[in-house]
Amino acid sequence: MFIHNPLYLPYCYSEDSEEKGRIYKTPFGKEYPSITTILGKRDKSFLEDWKKKIGEKEAAKILKESQLKGNDLHDKIERFLQNKKIEKIGHGSKNFTSIKPFLKKINNILVQEGGLYSDILEVAGRTDCIAEYEGIPSIIDFKNSRNRKKEEWIENYFLQGTFYSIALEERTEVKIEEIVVLISNADGSVDEFKTNRNKWNDKLIEVVDMYR
């Protein structure tokens, strides 16, 4: 059984548009772009090259399948951490089975699927989980992938976690610097990456400034 110590976060909700991407509205009526929208505007030449290589139709099929797996995986993880029953069927079932041993390293959960925003950065987003990971307070992000990744390939994931850490401190004065990224791969392996937000603070500010 996972222990929960819920941390209050001011409510903010999101809206999607083709023009602006995902926009969050704060309790005070301000509108901020999501951190995923901002990171998604970075150089995507590798993605375009991949689409050209395998064809637009096949690429769209793969991306749709990955999205279905990701949504189902996140739903299963959320239910598991809430001590609820897990459906054994679904697109992300295999990914969940793989990542489950790593989830058991989590406890003393503060936030699950919590909206966060920063008035300083004027950015918002929704964090997967904030809890202790192997006894260390951490920002925890769950991903799925067709192929294994190297640490130097997931800079955006670290920047995303850094934003959640900064926004959390701004909203609650709770400072959590450890960032954990768990990636469940199609081959049944799981990659576990850890970093400290202090390594990424300046880069995050640079990326946000370039977006604006």
PDB file of C-alpha atoms in Angstrom:
ATOM      1  CA  MET A   1       0.000   0.000   0.000  1.00  0.00           C
ATOM      2  CA  PHE A   2       1.342   3.399  -0.989  1.00  0.00           C
ATOM      3  CA  ILE A   3       1.200   6.183   1.578  1.00  0.00           C
ATOM      4  CA  HIS A   4      -0.314   9.478   0.399  1.00  0.00           C
ATOM      5  CA  ASN A   5       0.309  12.878   1.952  1.00  0.00           C
ATOM      6  CA  PRO A   6      -1.548  15.121  -0.529  1.00  0.00           C
ATOM      7  CA  LEU A   7      -0.089  18.552  -1.137  1.00  0.00           C
ATOM      8  CA  TYR A   8      -2.566  21.309  -1.985  1.00  0.00           C
ATOM      9  CA  LEU A   9      -2.052  22.904  -5.398  1.00  0.00           C
ATOM     10  CA  PRO A  10      -4.102  25.850  -6.757  1.00  0.00           C
ATOM     11  CA  TYR A  11      -6.363  24.550  -9.506  1.00  0.00           C
ATOM     12  CA  CYS A  12      -5.573  25.357 -13.122  1.00  0.00           C
ATOM     13  CA  TYR A  13      -7.088  23.824 -16.236  1.00  0.00           C
ATOM     14  CA  SER A  14      -5.983  23.464 -19.830  1.00  0.00           C
ATOM     15  CA  GLU A  15      -7.409  24.023 -23.295  1.00  0.00           C
ATOM     16  CA  ASP A  16      -5.970  22.835 -26.612  1.00  0.00           C
ATOM     17  CA  SER A  17      -5.918  24.745 -29.872  1.00  0.00           C
ATOM     18  CA  GLU A  18      -4.216  24.175 -33.222  1.00  0.00           C
ATOM     19  CA  GLU A  19      -2.810  27.703 -33.186  1.00  0.00           C
ATOM     20  CA  LYS A  20      -1.433  27.970 -29.655  1.00  0.00           C
ATOM     21  CA  GLY A  21      -1.089  24.348 -28.572  1.00  0.00           C
ATOM     22  CA  ARG A  22      -2.013  23.649 -24.957  1.00  0.00           C
ATOM     23  CA  ILE A  23      -2.791  26.681 -22.818  1.00  0.00           C
ATOM     24  CA  TYR A  24      -3.384  26.628 -19.053  1.00  0.00           C
ATOM     25  CA  LYS A  25      -5.603  29.107 -17.235  1.00  0.00           C
ATOM     26  CA  THR A  26      -4.645  29.978 -13.671  1.00  0.00           C
ATOM     27  CA  PRO A  27      -7.101  30.727 -10.836  1.00  0.00           C
ATOM     28  CA  PHE A  28      -6.334  34.425 -11.422  1.00  0.00           C
ATOM     29  CA  GLY A  29      -7.264  34.375 -15.101  1.00  0.00           C
ATOM     30  CA  LYS A  30      -3.770  34.353 -16.570  1.00  0.00           C
ATOM     31  CA  GLU A  31      -3.049  32.153 -19.598  1.00  0.00           C
ATOM     32  CA  TYR A  32       0.267  30.337 -19.902  1.00  0.00           C
ATOM     33  CA  PRO A  33       1.568  27.906 -22.556  1.00  0.00           C
ATOM     34  CA  SER A  34       2.265  24.367 -21.383  1.00  0.00           C
ATOM     35  CA  ILE A  35       5.838  23.255 -20.887  1.00  0.00           C
ATOM     36  CA  THR A  36       5.241  20.426 -23.397  1.00  0.00           C
ATOM     37  CA  THR A  37       4.108  22.946 -26.025  1.00  0.00           C
ATOM     38  CA  ILE A  38       7.250  25.006 -25.465  1.00  0.00           C
ATOM     39  CA  LEU A  39       9.579  22.013 -25.617  1.00  0.00           C
ATOM     40  CA  GLY A  40       7.719  20.757 -28.677  1.00  0.00           C
ATOM     41  CA  LYS A  41       8.739  23.896 -30.578  1.00  0.00           C
ATOM     42  CA  ARG A  42      12.439  23.041 -30.298  1.00  0.00           C
ATOM     43  CA  ASP A  43      14.357  21.615 -33.260  1.00  0.00           C
ATOM     44  CA  LYS A  44      12.319  18.725 -34.684  1.00  0.00           C
ATOM     45  CA  SER A  45      14.409  18.056 -37.789  1.00  0.00           C
ATOM     46  CA  PHE A  46      15.146  14.525 -36.550  1.00  0.00           C
ATOM     47  CA  LEU A  47      11.400  13.837 -36.396  1.00  0.00           C
ATOM     48  CA  GLU A  48      10.828  15.137 -39.917  1.00  0.00           C
ATOM     49  CA  ASP A  49      13.731  13.051 -41.211  1.00  0.00           C
ATOM     50  CA  TRP A  50      12.233   9.965 -39.553  1.00  0.00           C
ATOM     51  CA  LYS A  51       8.822  10.630 -41.135  1.00  0.00           C
ATOM     52  CA  LYS A  52      10.395  10.979 -44.576  1.00  0.00           C
ATOM     53  CA  LYS A  53      12.351   7.778 -44.090  1.00  0.00           C
ATOM     54  CA  ILE A  54       9.404   5.536 -43.210  1.00  0.00           C
ATOM     55  CA  GLY A  55       6.594   7.532 -44.825  1.00  0.00           C
ATOM     56  CA  GLU A  56       3.971   9.869 -43.376  1.00  0.00           C
ATOM     57  CA  LYS A  57       1.272   7.175 -43.162  1.00  0.00           C
ATOM     58  CA  GLU A  58       3.441   4.692 -41.281  1.00  0.00           C
ATOM     59  CA  ALA A  59       4.771   7.440 -39.008  1.00  0.00           C
ATOM     60  CA  ALA A  60       1.244   8.559 -38.132  1.00  0.00           C
ATOM     61  CA  LYS A  61       0.309   4.957 -37.309  1.00  0.00           C
ATOM     62  CA  ILE A  62       3.327   4.524 -35.024  1.00  0.00           C
ATOM     63  CA  LEU A  63       2.735   7.849 -33.253  1.00  0.00           C
ATOM     64  CA  LYS A  64      -0.942   7.018 -32.687  1.00  0.00           C
ATOM     65  CA  GLU A  65      -0.048   3.610 -31.274  1.00  0.00           C
ATOM     66  CA  SER A  66       2.542   5.189 -28.974  1.00  0.00           C
ATOM     67  CA  GLN A  67      -0.027   7.707 -27.752  1.00  0.00           C
ATOM     68  CA  LEU A  68      -2.554   4.961 -26.965  1.00  0.00           C
ATOM     69  CA  LYS A  69       0.092   2.991 -25.069  1.00  0.00           C
ATOM     70  CA  GLY A  70       1.197   6.092 -23.193  1.00  0.00           C
ATOM     71  CA  ASN A  71      -2.325   7.070 -22.138  1.00  0.00           C
ATOM     72  CA  ASP A  72      -3.134   3.548 -20.949  1.00  0.00           C
ATOM     73  CA  LEU A  73       0.211   3.225 -19.169  1.00  0.00           C
ATOM     74  CA  HIS A  74      -0.308   6.506 -17.304  1.00  0.00           C
ATOM     75  CA  ASP A  75      -3.830   5.460 -16.306  1.00  0.00           C
ATOM     76  CA  LYS A  76      -2.575   2.129 -14.957  1.00  0.00           C
ATOM     77  CA  ILE A  77       0.289   3.771 -13.058  1.00  0.00           C
ATOM     78  CA  GLU A  78      -2.044   6.339 -11.538  1.00  0.00           C
ATOM     79  CA  ARG A  79      -4.471   3.638 -10.355  1.00  0.00           C
ATOM     80  CA  PHE A  80      -1.659   1.432  -9.057  1.00  0.00           C
ATOM     81  CA  LEU A  81      -0.174   4.256  -6.980  1.00  0.00           C
ATOM     82  CA  GLN A  82      -3.672   4.988  -5.636  1.00  0.00           C
ATOM     83  CA  ASN A  83      -3.874   1.389  -4.402  1.00  0.00           C
ATOM     84  CA  LYS A  84      -6.646   0.582  -6.897  1.00  0.00           C
ATOM     85  CA  LYS A  85      -7.290  -2.493  -9.025  1.00  0.00           C
ATOM     86  CA  ILE A  86      -5.518  -2.594 -12.403  1.00  0.00           C
ATOM     87  CA  GLU A  87      -7.158  -3.863 -15.586  1.00  0.00           C
ATOM     88  CA  LYS A  88      -4.960  -6.540 -17.156  1.00  0.00           C
ATOM     89  CA  ILE A  89      -5.957  -5.560 -20.688  1.00  0.00           C
ATOM     90  CA  GLY A  90      -5.136  -2.402 -22.619  1.00  0.00           C
ATOM     91  CA  HIS A  91      -2.564  -0.943 -25.001  1.00  0.00           C
ATOM     92  CA  GLY A  92      -0.104  -0.231 -22.181  1.00  0.00           C
ATOM     93  CA  SER A  93      -0.396  -3.520 -20.290  1.00  0.00           C
ATOM     94  CA  LYS A  94       3.014  -4.829 -21.348  1.00  0.00           C
ATOM     95  CA  ASN A  95       4.666  -1.492 -20.511  1.00  0.00           C
ATOM     96  CA  PHE A  96       2.999  -1.459 -17.104  1.00  0.00           C
ATOM     97  CA  THR A  97       4.193  -4.977 -16.290  1.00  0.00           C
ATOM     98  CA  SER A  98       7.748  -3.898 -17.102  1.00  0.00           C
ATOM     99  CA  ILE A  99       7.698  -0.678 -15.095  1.00  0.00           C
ATOM    100  CA  LYS A 100       5.837  -2.069 -12.049  1.00  0.00           C
ATOM    101  CA  PRO A 101       9.004  -3.096 -10.087  1.00  0.00           C
ATOM    102  CA  PHE A 102      10.281   0.489 -10.399  1.00  0.00           C
ATOM    103  CA  LEU A 103       6.971   1.893  -9.136  1.00  0.00           C
ATOM    104  CA  LYS A 104       7.528  -0.020  -5.908  1.00  0.00           C
ATOM    105  CA  LYS A 105      10.453   2.330  -5.214  1.00  0.00           C
ATOM    106  CA  ILE A 106       7.895   5.131  -4.801  1.00  0.00           C
ATOM    107  CA  ASN A 107       6.177   6.132  -1.548  1.00  0.00           C
ATOM    108  CA  ASN A 108       4.961   9.090   0.509  1.00  0.00           C
ATOM    109  CA  ILE A 109       3.166  10.522  -2.517  1.00  0.00           C
ATOM    110  CA  LEU A 110       2.510  14.273  -2.476  1.00  0.00           C
ATOM    111  CA  VAL A 111       1.039  14.864  -5.939  1.00  0.00           C
ATOM    112  CA  GLN A 112      -0.405  12.776  -8.763  1.00  0.00           C
ATOM    113  CA  GLU A 113      -1.370  14.364 -12.083  1.00  0.00           C
ATOM    114  CA  GLY A 114      -1.158  17.806 -10.515  1.00  0.00           C
ATOM    115  CA  GLY A 115      -1.407  21.093 -12.421  1.00  0.00           C
ATOM    116  CA  LEU A 116       1.425  23.545 -11.792  1.00  0.00           C
ATOM    117  CA  TYR A 117       2.180  27.016 -13.079  1.00  0.00           C
ATOM    118  CA  SER A 118       4.878  29.630 -12.664  1.00  0.00           C
ATOM    119  CA  ASP A 119       4.108  33.353 -12.713  1.00  0.00           C
ATOM    120  CA  ILE A 120       7.830  34.026 -13.008  1.00  0.00           C
ATOM    121  CA  LEU A 121       8.371  31.887 -16.113  1.00  0.00           C
ATOM    122  CA  GLU A 122       4.768  32.333 -17.305  1.00  0.00           C
ATOM    123  CA  VAL A 123       4.553  28.618 -18.089  1.00  0.00           C
ATOM    124  CA  ALA A 124       2.282  25.808 -16.839  1.00  0.00           C
ATOM    125  CA  GLY A 125       1.981  22.038 -17.000  1.00  0.00           C
ATOM    126  CA  ARG A 126       0.818  18.841 -15.341  1.00  0.00           C
ATOM    127  CA  THR A 127       3.261  16.661 -13.431  1.00  0.00           C
ATOM    128  CA  ASP A 128       2.884  12.867 -13.320  1.00  0.00           C
ATOM    129  CA  CYS A 129       4.008  12.311  -9.752  1.00  0.00           C
ATOM    130  CA  ILE A 130       5.804  14.004  -6.876  1.00  0.00           C
ATOM    131  CA  ALA A 131       6.875  11.583  -4.175  1.00  0.00           C
ATOM    132  CA  GLU A 132       9.823   9.889  -2.545  1.00  0.00           C
ATOM    133  CA  TYR A 133      11.795   7.659  -4.914  1.00  0.00           C
ATOM    134  CA  GLU A 134      14.114   5.316  -3.054  1.00  0.00           C
ATOM    135  CA  GLY A 135      13.559   7.569  -0.062  1.00  0.00           C
ATOM    136  CA  ILE A 136      14.497  10.815  -1.855  1.00  0.00           C
ATOM    137  CA  PRO A 137      11.815  13.489  -2.580  1.00  0.00           C
ATOM    138  CA  SER A 138      11.590  13.592  -6.379  1.00  0.00           C
ATOM    139  CA  ILE A 139       9.745  14.860  -9.412  1.00  0.00           C
ATOM    140  CA  ILE A 140       8.876  11.605 -11.230  1.00  0.00           C
ATOM    141  CA  ASP A 141       7.921  11.380 -14.894  1.00  0.00           C
ATOM    142  CA  PHE A 142       6.694   8.266 -16.707  1.00  0.00           C
ATOM    143  CA  LYS A 143       7.349   7.691 -20.414  1.00  0.00           C
ATOM    144  CA  ASN A 144       7.018   4.907 -22.970  1.00  0.00           C
ATOM    145  CA  SER A 145       9.209   4.359 -26.015  1.00  0.00           C
ATOM    146  CA  ARG A 146       9.592   2.010 -28.991  1.00  0.00           C
ATOM    147  CA  ASN A 147      13.378   2.071 -28.615  1.00  0.00           C
ATOM    148  CA  ARG A 148      15.808   2.507 -25.742  1.00  0.00           C
ATOM    149  CA  LYS A 149      17.206   5.989 -25.252  1.00  0.00           C
ATOM    150  CA  LYS A 150      20.533   7.426 -24.152  1.00  0.00           C
ATOM    151  CA  GLU A 151      20.675  10.117 -21.497  1.00  0.00           C
ATOM    152  CA  GLU A 152      21.861  12.740 -23.971  1.00  0.00           C
ATOM    153  CA  TRP A 153      18.702  12.171 -26.030  1.00  0.00           C
ATOM    154  CA  ILE A 154      16.218  13.089 -23.310  1.00  0.00           C
ATOM    155  CA  GLU A 155      17.158  16.679 -22.513  1.00  0.00           C
ATOM    156  CA  ASN A 156      13.528  17.747 -22.953  1.00  0.00           C
ATOM    157  CA  TYR A 157      12.420  15.290 -20.271  1.00  0.00           C
ATOM    158  CA  PHE A 158      14.903  16.771 -17.810  1.00  0.00           C
ATOM    159  CA  LEU A 159      13.817  20.319 -18.707  1.00  0.00           C
ATOM    160  CA  GLN A 160      10.206  19.310 -18.168  1.00  0.00           C
ATOM    161  CA  GLY A 161      11.013  17.932 -14.713  1.00  0.00           C
ATOM    162  CA  THR A 162      13.007  21.042 -13.884  1.00  0.00           C
ATOM    163  CA  PHE A 163      10.021  23.220 -14.691  1.00  0.00           C
ATOM    164  CA  TYR A 164       7.771  21.159 -12.403  1.00  0.00           C
ATOM    165  CA  SER A 165      10.321  21.518  -9.620  1.00  0.00           C
ATOM    166  CA  ILE A 166      10.538  25.301 -10.024  1.00  0.00           C
ATOM    167  CA  ALA A 167       6.764  25.729 -10.287  1.00  0.00           C
ATOM    168  CA  LEU A 168       6.194  23.531  -7.237  1.00  0.00           C
ATOM    169  CA  GLU A 169       8.553  25.626  -5.140  1.00  0.00           C
ATOM    170  CA  GLU A 170       6.909  28.826  -6.363  1.00  0.00           C
ATOM    171  CA  ARG A 171       3.404  27.594  -5.537  1.00  0.00           C
ATOM    172  CA  THR A 172       4.089  25.771  -2.253  1.00  0.00           C
ATOM    173  CA  GLU A 173       7.620  26.697  -1.055  1.00  0.00           C
ATOM    174  CA  VAL A 174       8.418  22.963  -1.154  1.00  0.00           C
ATOM    175  CA  LYS A 175      11.824  22.535  -2.794  1.00  0.00           C
ATOM    176  CA  ILE A 176      12.478  19.240  -4.560  1.00  0.00           C
ATOM    177  CA  GLU A 177      15.589  19.062  -6.727  1.00  0.00           C
ATOM    178  CA  GLU A 178      15.775  15.369  -7.673  1.00  0.00           C
ATOM    179  CA  ILE A 179      14.265  14.475 -11.053  1.00  0.00           C
ATOM    180  CA  VAL A 180      13.518  10.865 -12.022  1.00  0.00           C
ATOM    181  CA  VAL A 181      12.488   9.756 -15.513  1.00  0.00           C
ATOM    182  CA  LEU A 182      11.262   6.183 -16.003  1.00  0.00           C
ATOM    183  CA  ILE A 183      10.927   4.997 -19.618  1.00  0.00           C
ATOM    184  CA  SER A 184       9.163   1.721 -20.375  1.00  0.00           C
ATOM    185  CA  ASN A 185      10.401   0.347 -23.697  1.00  0.00           C
ATOM    186  CA  ALA A 186       8.722  -1.911 -26.257  1.00  0.00           C
ATOM    187  CA  ASP A 187      11.303  -4.664 -25.693  1.00  0.00           C
ATOM    188  CA  GLY A 188      10.283  -5.004 -22.038  1.00  0.00           C
ATOM    189  CA  SER A 189      13.220  -3.060 -20.614  1.00  0.00           C
ATOM    190  CA  VAL A 190      12.926   0.044 -18.434  1.00  0.00           C
ATOM    191  CA  ASP A 191      15.415   2.898 -18.431  1.00  0.00           C
ATOM    192  CA  GLU A 192      15.814   4.815 -15.185  1.00  0.00           C
ATOM    193  CA  PHE A 193      17.365   8.283 -15.393  1.00  0.00           C
ATOM    194  CA  LYS A 194      18.105  10.646 -12.519  1.00  0.00           C
ATOM    195  CA  THR A 195      19.332  14.216 -12.486  1.00  0.00           C
ATOM    196  CA  ASN A 196      19.281  17.394 -10.384  1.00  0.00           C
ATOM    197  CA  ARG A 197      17.314  20.433 -11.443  1.00  0.00           C
ATOM    198  CA  ASN A 198      20.249  22.753 -10.717  1.00  0.00           C
ATOM    199  CA  LYS A 199      21.965  21.311 -13.777  1.00  0.00           C
ATOM    200  CA  TRP A 200      19.085  22.473 -16.006  1.00  0.00           C
ATOM    201  CA  ASN A 201      17.801  25.757 -14.550  1.00  0.00           C
ATOM    202  CA  ASP A 202      19.707  28.037 -16.929  1.00  0.00           C
ATOM    203  CA  LYS A 203      18.874  25.907 -19.977  1.00  0.00           C
ATOM    204  CA  LEU A 204      15.180  25.968 -19.116  1.00  0.00           C
ATOM    205  CA  ILE A 205      15.181  29.775 -18.911  1.00  0.00           C
ATOM    206  CA  GLU A 206      17.011  29.921 -22.242  1.00  0.00           C
ATOM    207  CA  VAL A 207      14.444  27.636 -23.922  1.00  0.00           C
ATOM    208  CA  VAL A 208      11.486  29.626 -22.535  1.00  0.00           C
ATOM    209  CA  ASP A 209      13.069  32.911 -23.690  1.00  0.00           C
ATOM    210  CA  MET A 210      13.653  31.501 -27.186  1.00  0.00           C
ATOM    211  CA  TYR A 211      10.016  30.372 -27.369  1.00  0.00           C
ATOM    212  CA  ARG A 212       8.830  33.883 -26.578  1.00  0.00           C
TER     213      ARG A 212
END
